Amino acid sequence: MKELAAKTVSYYYESDNACIILGDSFKILRKLKAESIDMIFADPPYFLSNDGITCQGGRMVSVNKASWDKIEFSKQTSFAEKHAFNRKWIRMCKRVLKRDGSMWISGTLHNIYSIGMALEQEGFKIINNITWQKTNPPPNLACRCFTHSTETILWAQKNDKKARHFFNYQIMKDMNGGKQMKDVWTGSLTKPSEKKEGKHPTQKPEYLLERIVLASTEEGQVILDPFCGSGTTGVAALRYGRKFIGIDNCEEYLQITQRRLEKIHNERKRF
Ligand SMILES: C[S@@+](CC[C@H](N)C(=O)[O-])C[C@H]1O[C@@H](n2cnc3c(N)ncnc32)[C@H](O)[C@@H]1O
């Protein structure tokens, strides 16, 4: 994995097929080799920590996720600043992505329209707009609108006539009982059994990342997650024999990632 980054990048944890880096993605991404990554999954800050309320385990709690999700934007220019943030990291990801690679980005109404526009402005073409429908969303406490129960995952490739993204059509069809897989994916929120190594406020369920990894990569390819949190992308990548690079600026989350990756590593050794 060392060969993918400049000598100045030090790894927080490294194994034969994974490395995680503690730091600001805006600084680290520029040190990774150009066109070295086969697939990127990014679950960036959603900017939904707006001091509202939601329901968790039957209790009323703040919607605020953490300080990283609450960027203090000035009122007049808030959209412009969020959009500039999204354009910048997407541009940096494009530099490290191979011509035939692809990028997935998840978001909610708080950021996904900016992300979609930023993707096109930065020279990407959207392949699919996946709707993740949650079967057990928290109820809407204010009762002033419909219950929020979906997230969007955009799948994009470089807008280059020669670019040929990889899609494992057959595996997706097999996983869907022999019928073409559609762009609405239904399933539960992250199960407590996936949080045994520690809690992250926005941990994605493993089944989502497993489907993304299997659909868009082949064994041995390199997957990057620039906002890796508790490392769900890494878990799916290693489980299916891919290589993983994760970046996060919070050490507590990378400790969870490391424990989860070590567990997968040990599981694979047993078989
Ligand atoms: C939405 S969470 C990702 C959760 C992840 N998908 C998972 O399953 O655990 C976003 C992550 O981005 C990290 N983050 C925010 N800004 C960052 C930055 N500038 N550089 C690196 N990481 C950042 C946060 O610490 C947080 O863990």
PDB file of C-alpha atoms and ligand atoms in Angstrom:
ATOM      1  CA  MET A   1       0.000   0.000   0.000  1.00  0.00           C
ATOM      2  CA  LYS A   2       2.940   2.330   0.649  1.00  0.00           C
ATOM      3  CA  GLU A   3       3.504   2.874  -3.075  1.00  0.00           C
ATOM      4  CA  LEU A   4       0.201   4.758  -3.384  1.00  0.00           C
ATOM      5  CA  ALA A   5       1.161   7.690  -1.183  1.00  0.00           C
ATOM      6  CA  ALA A   6       4.001  10.190  -0.977  1.00  0.00           C
ATOM      7  CA  LYS A   7       6.765   9.423   1.555  1.00  0.00           C
ATOM      8  CA  THR A   8       5.456  12.235   3.782  1.00  0.00           C
ATOM      9  CA  VAL A   9       2.230  10.341   4.592  1.00  0.00           C
ATOM     10  CA  SER A  10       2.481   8.329   7.781  1.00  0.00           C
ATOM     11  CA  TYR A  11      -0.024   5.568   8.360  1.00  0.00           C
ATOM     12  CA  TYR A  12      -1.996   5.248  11.590  1.00  0.00           C
ATOM     13  CA  TYR A  13      -2.388   1.525  10.878  1.00  0.00           C
ATOM     14  CA  GLU A  14      -1.136  -0.646   8.049  1.00  0.00           C
ATOM     15  CA  SER A  15      -1.551  -4.280   6.980  1.00  0.00           C
ATOM     16  CA  ASP A  16      -0.844  -6.130   3.695  1.00  0.00           C
ATOM     17  CA  ASN A  17      -4.051  -4.904   2.103  1.00  0.00           C
ATOM     18  CA  ALA A  18      -5.186  -1.864   4.117  1.00  0.00           C
ATOM     19  CA  CYS A  19      -3.940   1.392   5.515  1.00  0.00           C
ATOM     20  CA  ILE A  20      -5.647   4.120   7.448  1.00  0.00           C
ATOM     21  CA  ILE A  21      -4.390   7.674   7.702  1.00  0.00           C
ATOM     22  CA  LEU A  22      -5.131  10.147  10.498  1.00  0.00           C
ATOM     23  CA  GLY A  23      -5.447  13.673   9.125  1.00  0.00           C
ATOM     24  CA  ASP A  24      -7.362  16.226   7.141  1.00  0.00           C
ATOM     25  CA  SER A  25      -8.427  14.760   3.799  1.00  0.00           C
ATOM     26  CA  PHE A  26      -7.839  18.101   2.123  1.00  0.00           C
ATOM     27  CA  LYS A  27      -4.160  17.751   3.018  1.00  0.00           C
ATOM     28  CA  ILE A  28      -3.763  13.973   2.601  1.00  0.00           C
ATOM     29  CA  LEU A  29      -5.527  13.590  -0.762  1.00  0.00           C
ATOM     30  CA  ARG A  30      -2.978  15.812  -2.487  1.00  0.00           C
ATOM     31  CA  LYS A  31      -0.220  13.406  -1.330  1.00  0.00           C
ATOM     32  CA  LEU A  32      -1.754  10.283  -2.881  1.00  0.00           C
ATOM     33  CA  LYS A  33      -0.540   9.248  -6.335  1.00  0.00           C
ATOM     34  CA  ALA A  34      -2.529  10.539  -9.311  1.00  0.00           C
ATOM     35  CA  GLU A  35      -4.810   7.962 -11.014  1.00  0.00           C
ATOM     36  CA  SER A  36      -3.974   5.233  -8.473  1.00  0.00           C
ATOM     37  CA  ILE A  37      -7.451   4.401  -7.102  1.00  0.00           C
ATOM     38  CA  ASP A  38     -10.058   2.086  -8.668  1.00  0.00           C
ATOM     39  CA  MET A  39     -13.084   3.128  -6.630  1.00  0.00           C
ATOM     40  CA  ILE A  40     -13.944   5.827  -4.076  1.00  0.00           C
ATOM     41  CA  PHE A  41     -16.790   5.691  -1.591  1.00  0.00           C
ATOM     42  CA  ALA A  42     -17.346   8.957   0.284  1.00  0.00           C
ATOM     43  CA  ASP A  43     -19.803   9.656   3.071  1.00  0.00           C
ATOM     44  CA  PRO A  44     -18.914  13.322   3.699  1.00  0.00           C
ATOM     45  CA  PRO A  45     -20.297  15.582   6.443  1.00  0.00           C
ATOM     46  CA  TYR A  46     -24.025  16.127   5.716  1.00  0.00           C
ATOM     47  CA  PHE A  47     -24.264  19.488   7.554  1.00  0.00           C
ATOM     48  CA  LEU A  48     -27.467  18.347   9.235  1.00  0.00           C
ATOM     49  CA  SER A  49     -26.345  19.218  12.765  1.00  0.00           C
ATOM     50  CA  ASN A  50     -28.643  22.246  12.958  1.00  0.00           C
ATOM     51  CA  ASP A  51     -29.651  21.987  16.658  1.00  0.00           C
ATOM     52  CA  GLY A  52     -32.990  20.256  15.831  1.00  0.00           C
ATOM     53  CA  ILE A  53     -34.404  17.157  17.560  1.00  0.00           C
ATOM     54  CA  THR A  54     -34.946  13.525  16.588  1.00  0.00           C
ATOM     55  CA  CYS A  55     -35.940  10.250  18.248  1.00  0.00           C
ATOM     56  CA  GLN A  56     -33.450   7.530  19.233  1.00  0.00           C
ATOM     57  CA  GLY A  57     -34.479   4.365  21.091  1.00  0.00           C
ATOM     58  CA  GLY A  58     -37.764   6.062  22.026  1.00  0.00           C
ATOM     59  CA  ARG A  59     -35.971   9.108  23.505  1.00  0.00           C
ATOM     60  CA  MET A  60     -35.909  12.691  22.220  1.00  0.00           C
ATOM     61  CA  VAL A  61     -32.310  13.575  21.372  1.00  0.00           C
ATOM     62  CA  SER A  62     -30.477  16.327  19.501  1.00  0.00           C
ATOM     63  CA  VAL A  63     -29.957  15.756  15.756  1.00  0.00           C
ATOM     64  CA  ASN A  64     -26.427  17.108  16.136  1.00  0.00           C
ATOM     65  CA  LYS A  65     -23.996  14.340  15.146  1.00  0.00           C
ATOM     66  CA  ALA A  66     -20.667  15.875  16.083  1.00  0.00           C
ATOM     67  CA  SER A  67     -18.659  19.045  15.586  1.00  0.00           C
ATOM     68  CA  TRP A  68     -17.369  17.775  12.195  1.00  0.00           C
ATOM     69  CA  ASP A  69     -20.947  17.828  10.900  1.00  0.00           C
ATOM     70  CA  LYS A  70     -21.580  21.421  11.955  1.00  0.00           C
ATOM     71  CA  ILE A  71     -19.571  23.887   9.991  1.00  0.00           C
ATOM     72  CA  GLU A  72     -20.201  27.439  11.103  1.00  0.00           C
ATOM     73  CA  PHE A  73     -21.201  29.052   7.833  1.00  0.00           C
ATOM     74  CA  SER A  74     -22.282  32.670   7.669  1.00  0.00           C
ATOM     75  CA  LYS A  75     -26.045  32.972   6.961  1.00  0.00           C
ATOM     76  CA  GLN A  76     -25.824  34.792   3.587  1.00  0.00           C
ATOM     77  CA  THR A  77     -23.200  32.588   1.997  1.00  0.00           C
ATOM     78  CA  SER A  78     -23.953  29.246   3.643  1.00  0.00           C
ATOM     79  CA  PHE A  79     -24.855  27.470   0.413  1.00  0.00           C
ATOM     80  CA  ALA A  80     -21.857  28.915  -1.425  1.00  0.00           C
ATOM     81  CA  GLU A  81     -19.487  27.807   1.334  1.00  0.00           C
ATOM     82  CA  LYS A  82     -20.893  24.267   1.567  1.00  0.00           C
ATOM     83  CA  HIS A  83     -20.741  23.994  -2.193  1.00  0.00           C
ATOM     84  CA  ALA A  84     -17.137  25.204  -2.328  1.00  0.00           C
ATOM     85  CA  PHE A  85     -16.271  22.562   0.325  1.00  0.00           C
ATOM     86  CA  ASN A  86     -17.897  19.818  -1.786  1.00  0.00           C
ATOM     87  CA  ARG A  87     -16.313  20.964  -5.057  1.00  0.00           C
ATOM     88  CA  LYS A  88     -12.869  21.020  -3.474  1.00  0.00           C
ATOM     89  CA  TRP A  89     -12.800  17.468  -2.094  1.00  0.00           C
ATOM     90  CA  ILE A  90     -14.506  16.065  -5.215  1.00  0.00           C
ATOM     91  CA  ARG A  91     -11.823  17.750  -7.378  1.00  0.00           C
ATOM     92  CA  MET A  92      -9.093  16.204  -5.191  1.00  0.00           C
ATOM     93  CA  CYS A  93     -10.713  12.764  -5.445  1.00  0.00           C
ATOM     94  CA  LYS A  94     -10.902  13.071  -9.232  1.00  0.00           C
ATOM     95  CA  ARG A  95      -7.127  13.531  -9.412  1.00  0.00           C
ATOM     96  CA  VAL A  96      -6.419  10.225  -7.636  1.00  0.00           C
ATOM     97  CA  LEU A  97      -9.148   8.197  -9.392  1.00  0.00           C
ATOM     98  CA  LYS A  98      -8.144   6.081 -12.412  1.00  0.00           C
ATOM     99  CA  ARG A  99      -9.759   6.931 -15.770  1.00  0.00           C
ATOM    100  CA  ASP A 100     -11.927   3.780 -15.622  1.00  0.00           C
ATOM    101  CA  GLY A 101     -12.645   4.111 -11.895  1.00  0.00           C
ATOM    102  CA  SER A 102     -15.878   5.258 -10.297  1.00  0.00           C
ATOM    103  CA  MET A 103     -16.981   7.216  -7.231  1.00  0.00           C
ATOM    104  CA  TRP A 104     -19.975   6.781  -4.922  1.00  0.00           C
ATOM    105  CA  ILE A 105     -21.163   9.588  -2.619  1.00  0.00           C
ATOM    106  CA  SER A 106     -23.908   9.298  -0.027  1.00  0.00           C
ATOM    107  CA  GLY A 107     -25.952  12.169   1.336  1.00  0.00           C
ATOM    108  CA  THR A 108     -29.295  13.552   2.412  1.00  0.00           C
ATOM    109  CA  LEU A 109     -31.332  16.554   1.288  1.00  0.00           C
ATOM    110  CA  HIS A 110     -28.912  18.696   3.334  1.00  0.00           C
ATOM    111  CA  ASN A 111     -26.005  18.164   0.933  1.00  0.00           C
ATOM    112  CA  ILE A 112     -26.901  15.881  -1.981  1.00  0.00           C
ATOM    113  CA  TYR A 113     -28.041  18.632  -4.378  1.00  0.00           C
ATOM    114  CA  SER A 114     -24.766  20.461  -3.887  1.00  0.00           C
ATOM    115  CA  ILE A 115     -22.898  17.157  -4.380  1.00  0.00           C
ATOM    116  CA  GLY A 116     -24.764  16.359  -7.623  1.00  0.00           C
ATOM    117  CA  MET A 117     -24.010  19.809  -9.026  1.00  0.00           C
ATOM    118  CA  ALA A 118     -20.398  19.708  -7.840  1.00  0.00           C
ATOM    119  CA  LEU A 119     -19.898  16.324  -9.533  1.00  0.00           C
ATOM    120  CA  GLU A 120     -20.982  17.705 -12.891  1.00  0.00           C
ATOM    121  CA  GLN A 121     -19.007  20.928 -12.437  1.00  0.00           C
ATOM    122  CA  GLU A 122     -15.859  18.948 -11.635  1.00  0.00           C
ATOM    123  CA  GLY A 123     -16.108  16.741 -14.721  1.00  0.00           C
ATOM    124  CA  PHE A 124     -18.044  13.668 -13.569  1.00  0.00           C
ATOM    125  CA  LYS A 125     -21.037  11.974 -15.160  1.00  0.00           C
ATOM    126  CA  ILE A 126     -23.675  10.496 -12.834  1.00  0.00           C
ATOM    127  CA  ILE A 127     -24.285   6.805 -13.611  1.00  0.00           C
ATOM    128  CA  ASN A 128     -27.011   6.102 -11.057  1.00  0.00           C
ATOM    129  CA  ASN A 129     -29.015   7.815  -8.338  1.00  0.00           C
ATOM    130  CA  ILE A 130     -29.536   5.132  -5.683  1.00  0.00           C
ATOM    131  CA  THR A 131     -32.246   5.621  -3.063  1.00  0.00           C
ATOM    132  CA  TRP A 132     -31.513   3.809   0.184  1.00  0.00           C
ATOM    133  CA  GLN A 133     -34.877   3.256   1.825  1.00  0.00           C
ATOM    134  CA  LYS A 134     -34.593   2.644   5.571  1.00  0.00           C
ATOM    135  CA  THR A 135     -37.081   0.131   6.962  1.00  0.00           C
ATOM    136  CA  ASN A 136     -36.786   1.434  10.540  1.00  0.00           C
ATOM    137  CA  PRO A 137     -36.207   5.210  10.419  1.00  0.00           C
ATOM    138  CA  PRO A 138     -36.682   7.256  13.601  1.00  0.00           C
ATOM    139  CA  PRO A 139     -40.203   8.776  13.822  1.00  0.00           C
ATOM    140  CA  ASN A 140     -40.721  12.436  13.003  1.00  0.00           C
ATOM    141  CA  LEU A 141     -41.294  14.148  16.354  1.00  0.00           C
ATOM    142  CA  ALA A 142     -42.360  17.583  15.136  1.00  0.00           C
ATOM    143  CA  CYS A 143     -45.146  16.077  12.946  1.00  0.00           C
ATOM    144  CA  ARG A 144     -44.767  19.002  10.522  1.00  0.00           C
ATOM    145  CA  CYS A 145     -43.603  16.950   7.528  1.00  0.00           C
ATOM    146  CA  PHE A 146     -43.218  13.347   6.293  1.00  0.00           C
ATOM    147  CA  THR A 147     -40.862  11.018   8.167  1.00  0.00           C
ATOM    148  CA  HIS A 148     -37.386  11.171   6.642  1.00  0.00           C
ATOM    149  CA  SER A 149     -36.657   7.577   5.642  1.00  0.00           C
ATOM    150  CA  THR A 150     -34.266   7.698   2.688  1.00  0.00           C
ATOM    151  CA  GLU A 151     -30.720   8.652   1.788  1.00  0.00           C
ATOM    152  CA  THR A 152     -29.323   9.129  -1.708  1.00  0.00           C
ATOM    153  CA  ILE A 153     -26.152   7.518  -3.023  1.00  0.00           C
ATOM    154  CA  LEU A 154     -24.837   8.955  -6.297  1.00  0.00           C
ATOM    155  CA  TRP A 155     -22.613   6.757  -8.460  1.00  0.00           C
ATOM    156  CA  ALA A 156     -20.430   8.656 -10.933  1.00  0.00           C
ATOM    157  CA  GLN A 157     -17.597   8.186 -13.395  1.00  0.00           C
ATOM    158  CA  LYS A 158     -15.194  10.588 -15.085  1.00  0.00           C
ATOM    159  CA  ASN A 159     -16.866  12.448 -17.941  1.00  0.00           C
ATOM    160  CA  ASP A 160     -14.343  11.185 -20.481  1.00  0.00           C
ATOM    161  CA  LYS A 161     -15.398   9.432 -23.707  1.00  0.00           C
ATOM    162  CA  LYS A 162     -12.727   6.769 -23.183  1.00  0.00           C
ATOM    163  CA  ALA A 163     -13.726   6.036 -19.554  1.00  0.00           C
ATOM    164  CA  ARG A 164     -15.244   2.559 -19.037  1.00  0.00           C
ATOM    165  CA  HIS A 165     -16.481   2.026 -15.481  1.00  0.00           C
ATOM    166  CA  PHE A 166     -16.753  -1.539 -14.135  1.00  0.00           C
ATOM    167  CA  PHE A 167     -20.225  -2.907 -13.306  1.00  0.00           C
ATOM    168  CA  ASN A 168     -20.731  -6.486 -12.181  1.00  0.00           C
ATOM    169  CA  TYR A 169     -24.199  -6.803 -13.678  1.00  0.00           C
ATOM    170  CA  GLN A 170     -24.410 -10.569 -13.149  1.00  0.00           C
ATOM    171  CA  ILE A 171     -23.585 -10.554  -9.409  1.00  0.00           C
ATOM    172  CA  MET A 172     -26.170  -7.804  -8.839  1.00  0.00           C
ATOM    173  CA  LYS A 173     -28.787  -9.804 -10.758  1.00  0.00           C
ATOM    174  CA  ASP A 174     -27.939 -12.985  -8.824  1.00  0.00           C
ATOM    175  CA  MET A 175     -28.192 -11.077  -5.527  1.00  0.00           C
ATOM    176  CA  ASN A 176     -31.662  -9.915  -6.598  1.00  0.00           C
ATOM    177  CA  GLY A 177     -33.123 -13.382  -7.168  1.00  0.00           C
ATOM    178  CA  GLY A 178     -32.328 -13.438 -10.932  1.00  0.00           C
ATOM    179  CA  LYS A 179     -33.968 -10.075 -11.703  1.00  0.00           C
ATOM    180  CA  GLN A 180     -32.143  -6.873 -12.698  1.00  0.00           C
ATOM    181  CA  MET A 181     -31.108  -4.919  -9.589  1.00  0.00           C
ATOM    182  CA  LYS A 182     -33.004  -1.621  -9.350  1.00  0.00           C
ATOM    183  CA  ASP A 183     -31.851   1.707  -7.949  1.00  0.00           C
ATOM    184  CA  VAL A 184     -33.967   1.521  -4.789  1.00  0.00           C
ATOM    185  CA  TRP A 185     -32.208  -0.464  -2.061  1.00  0.00           C
ATOM    186  CA  THR A 186     -34.231  -1.306   1.016  1.00  0.00           C
ATOM    187  CA  GLY A 187     -32.863  -2.340   4.399  1.00  0.00           C
ATOM    188  CA  SER A 188     -32.469  -1.525   8.063  1.00  0.00           C
ATOM    189  CA  LEU A 189     -30.317   1.015   9.844  1.00  0.00           C
ATOM    190  CA  THR A 190     -26.921  -0.252  11.093  1.00  0.00           C
ATOM    191  CA  LYS A 191     -27.416  -3.222  13.421  1.00  0.00           C
ATOM    192  CA  PRO A 192     -26.047  -3.078  17.001  1.00  0.00           C
ATOM    193  CA  SER A 193     -23.991  -6.222  16.183  1.00  0.00           C
ATOM    194  CA  GLU A 194     -21.944  -4.078  13.732  1.00  0.00           C
ATOM    195  CA  LYS A 195     -21.175  -1.539  16.465  1.00  0.00           C
ATOM    196  CA  LYS A 196     -19.365  -3.892  18.841  1.00  0.00           C
ATOM    197  CA  GLU A 197     -15.991  -2.233  18.230  1.00  0.00           C
ATOM    198  CA  GLY A 198     -17.292   1.219  19.212  1.00  0.00           C
ATOM    199  CA  LYS A 199     -19.919   3.743  18.215  1.00  0.00           C
ATOM    200  CA  HIS A 200     -19.838   6.230  15.360  1.00  0.00           C
ATOM    201  CA  PRO A 201     -22.874   8.551  15.039  1.00  0.00           C
ATOM    202  CA  THR A 202     -23.356   7.948  11.282  1.00  0.00           C
ATOM    203  CA  GLN A 203     -22.013   4.417  10.770  1.00  0.00           C
ATOM    204  CA  LYS A 204     -23.312   2.916   7.503  1.00  0.00           C
ATOM    205  CA  PRO A 205     -24.690  -0.660   7.459  1.00  0.00           C
ATOM    206  CA  GLU A 206     -22.298  -3.282   6.071  1.00  0.00           C
ATOM    207  CA  TYR A 207     -24.806  -4.626   3.509  1.00  0.00           C
ATOM    208  CA  LEU A 208     -24.810  -1.271   1.660  1.00  0.00           C
ATOM    209  CA  LEU A 209     -21.041  -1.137   1.298  1.00  0.00           C
ATOM    210  CA  GLU A 210     -20.834  -4.815   0.399  1.00  0.00           C
ATOM    211  CA  ARG A 211     -23.227  -4.239  -2.505  1.00  0.00           C
ATOM    212  CA  ILE A 212     -21.272  -1.174  -3.656  1.00  0.00           C
ATOM    213  CA  VAL A 213     -17.918  -3.006  -3.493  1.00  0.00           C
ATOM    214  CA  LEU A 214     -19.230  -6.065  -5.346  1.00  0.00           C
ATOM    215  CA  ALA A 215     -21.017  -3.976  -7.997  1.00  0.00           C
ATOM    216  CA  SER A 216     -18.139  -1.702  -8.937  1.00  0.00           C
ATOM    217  CA  THR A 217     -14.808  -3.413  -8.197  1.00  0.00           C
ATOM    218  CA  GLU A 218     -12.870  -6.597  -8.883  1.00  0.00           C
ATOM    219  CA  GLU A 219     -10.702  -8.577  -6.462  1.00  0.00           C
ATOM    220  CA  GLY A 220      -7.359  -6.930  -5.699  1.00  0.00           C
ATOM    221  CA  GLN A 221      -8.495  -3.417  -6.693  1.00  0.00           C
ATOM    222  CA  VAL A 222      -7.865  -0.376  -4.483  1.00  0.00           C
ATOM    223  CA  ILE A 223     -10.748   1.394  -2.737  1.00  0.00           C
ATOM    224  CA  LEU A 224     -10.411   4.797  -1.043  1.00  0.00           C
ATOM    225  CA  ASP A 225     -12.708   6.342   1.568  1.00  0.00           C
ATOM    226  CA  PRO A 226     -11.692   9.963   2.318  1.00  0.00           C
ATOM    227  CA  PHE A 227     -14.159  10.296   5.264  1.00  0.00           C
ATOM    228  CA  CYS A 228     -13.870   6.741   6.567  1.00  0.00           C
ATOM    229  CA  GLY A 229     -15.328   7.177  10.090  1.00  0.00           C
ATOM    230  CA  SER A 230     -15.645   3.748  11.691  1.00  0.00           C
ATOM    231  CA  GLY A 231     -14.347   2.027   8.541  1.00  0.00           C
ATOM    232  CA  THR A 232     -17.432   0.329   7.061  1.00  0.00           C
ATOM    233  CA  THR A 233     -15.991   0.702   3.544  1.00  0.00           C
ATOM    234  CA  GLY A 234     -12.795  -1.008   4.697  1.00  0.00           C
ATOM    235  CA  VAL A 235     -14.738  -3.895   6.250  1.00  0.00           C
ATOM    236  CA  ALA A 236     -16.555  -4.565   2.949  1.00  0.00           C
ATOM    237  CA  ALA A 237     -13.368  -4.097   0.905  1.00  0.00           C
ATOM    238  CA  LEU A 238     -11.312  -6.593   2.929  1.00  0.00           C
ATOM    239  CA  ARG A 239     -14.177  -9.065   3.252  1.00  0.00           C
ATOM    240  CA  TYR A 240     -14.206  -9.386  -0.550  1.00  0.00           C
ATOM    241  CA  GLY A 241     -10.448  -9.351  -1.183  1.00  0.00           C
ATOM    242  CA  ARG A 242     -10.039  -5.696  -2.197  1.00  0.00           C
ATOM    243  CA  LYS A 243      -7.429  -3.225  -0.863  1.00  0.00           C
ATOM    244  CA  PHE A 244      -8.421  -0.283   1.297  1.00  0.00           C
ATOM    245  CA  ILE A 245      -7.159   3.227   2.072  1.00  0.00           C
ATOM    246  CA  GLY A 246      -9.149   5.173   4.676  1.00  0.00           C
ATOM    247  CA  ILE A 247      -8.684   8.752   5.885  1.00  0.00           C
ATOM    248  CA  ASP A 248     -10.341  10.439   8.863  1.00  0.00           C
ATOM    249  CA  ASN A 249      -9.329  13.380  11.028  1.00  0.00           C
ATOM    250  CA  CYS A 250     -10.662  11.847  14.260  1.00  0.00           C
ATOM    251  CA  GLU A 251      -8.426   9.359  16.081  1.00  0.00           C
ATOM    252  CA  GLU A 252     -11.280   7.874  18.109  1.00  0.00           C
ATOM    253  CA  TYR A 253     -13.011   6.800  14.871  1.00  0.00           C
ATOM    254  CA  LEU A 254      -9.825   5.363  13.391  1.00  0.00           C
ATOM    255  CA  GLN A 255      -9.398   3.220  16.515  1.00  0.00           C
ATOM    256  CA  ILE A 256     -12.818   1.687  15.722  1.00  0.00           C
ATOM    257  CA  THR A 257     -11.781   1.240  12.072  1.00  0.00           C
ATOM    258  CA  GLN A 258      -8.558  -0.499  13.087  1.00  0.00           C
ATOM    259  CA  ARG A 259     -10.373  -2.951  15.383  1.00  0.00           C
ATOM    260  CA  ARG A 260     -12.954  -3.730  12.679  1.00  0.00           C
ATOM    261  CA  LEU A 261     -10.284  -4.306  10.019  1.00  0.00           C
ATOM    262  CA  GLU A 262      -8.252  -6.560  12.322  1.00  0.00           C
ATOM    263  CA  LYS A 263     -11.369  -8.629  12.979  1.00  0.00           C
ATOM    264  CA  ILE A 264     -11.951  -9.144   9.229  1.00  0.00           C
ATOM    265  CA  HIS A 265      -8.288  -9.977   8.760  1.00  0.00           C
ATOM    266  CA  ASN A 266      -8.525 -12.683  11.436  1.00  0.00           C
ATOM    267  CA  GLU A 267     -11.802 -14.027   9.999  1.00  0.00           C
ATOM    268  CA  ARG A 268     -10.200 -14.360   6.542  1.00  0.00           C
ATOM    269  CA  LYS A 269      -7.160 -16.126   8.020  1.00  0.00           C
ATOM    270  CA  ARG A 270      -9.430 -18.764   9.571  1.00  0.00           C
ATOM    271  CA  PHE A 271     -10.875 -19.743   6.128  1.00  0.00           C
TER     272      PHE A 271
HETATM  273  C1  LIG B   1     -20.579  10.743   7.726  1.00  0.00           C
HETATM  274  S1  LIG B   1     -19.137  10.257   8.605  1.00  0.00           S
HETATM  275  C2  LIG B   1     -18.602   8.758   7.807  1.00  0.00           C
HETATM  276  C3  LIG B   1     -19.142   7.511   8.454  1.00  0.00           C
HETATM  277  C4  LIG B   1     -18.656   6.238   7.782  1.00  0.00           C
HETATM  278  N1  LIG B   1     -19.244   6.056   6.476  1.00  0.00           N
HETATM  279  C5  LIG B   1     -18.940   4.999   8.639  1.00  0.00           C
HETATM  280  O1  LIG B   1     -19.599   4.044   8.165  1.00  0.00           O
HETATM  281  O2  LIG B   1     -18.524   4.982   9.795  1.00  0.00           O
HETATM  282  C6  LIG B   1     -17.990  11.479   8.094  1.00  0.00           C
HETATM  283  C7  LIG B   1     -16.611  11.366   8.686  1.00  0.00           C
HETATM  284  O3  LIG B   1     -15.794  12.383   8.095  1.00  0.00           O
HETATM  285  C8  LIG B   1     -14.806  12.778   9.036  1.00  0.00           C
HETATM  286  N2  LIG B   1     -14.322  14.081   8.567  1.00  0.00           N
HETATM  287  C9  LIG B   1     -14.988  15.263   8.525  1.00  0.00           C
HETATM  288  N3  LIG B   1     -14.206  16.211   7.969  1.00  0.00           N
HETATM  289  C10 LIG B   1     -13.024  15.617   7.643  1.00  0.00           C
HETATM  290  C11 LIG B   1     -11.822  16.067   7.019  1.00  0.00           C
HETATM  291  N4  LIG B   1     -11.663  17.332   6.626  1.00  0.00           N
HETATM  292  N5  LIG B   1     -10.806  15.167   6.835  1.00  0.00           N
HETATM  293  C12 LIG B   1     -10.944  13.873   7.232  1.00  0.00           C
HETATM  294  N6  LIG B   1     -12.060  13.397   7.827  1.00  0.00           N
HETATM  295  C13 LIG B   1     -13.093  14.257   8.023  1.00  0.00           C
HETATM  296  C14 LIG B   1     -15.549  12.753  10.378  1.00  0.00           C
HETATM  297  O4  LIG B   1     -14.638  12.565  11.453  1.00  0.00           O
HETATM  298  C15 LIG B   1     -16.504  11.584  10.195  1.00  0.00           C
HETATM  299  O5  LIG B   1     -16.021  10.405  10.804  1.00  0.00           O
END
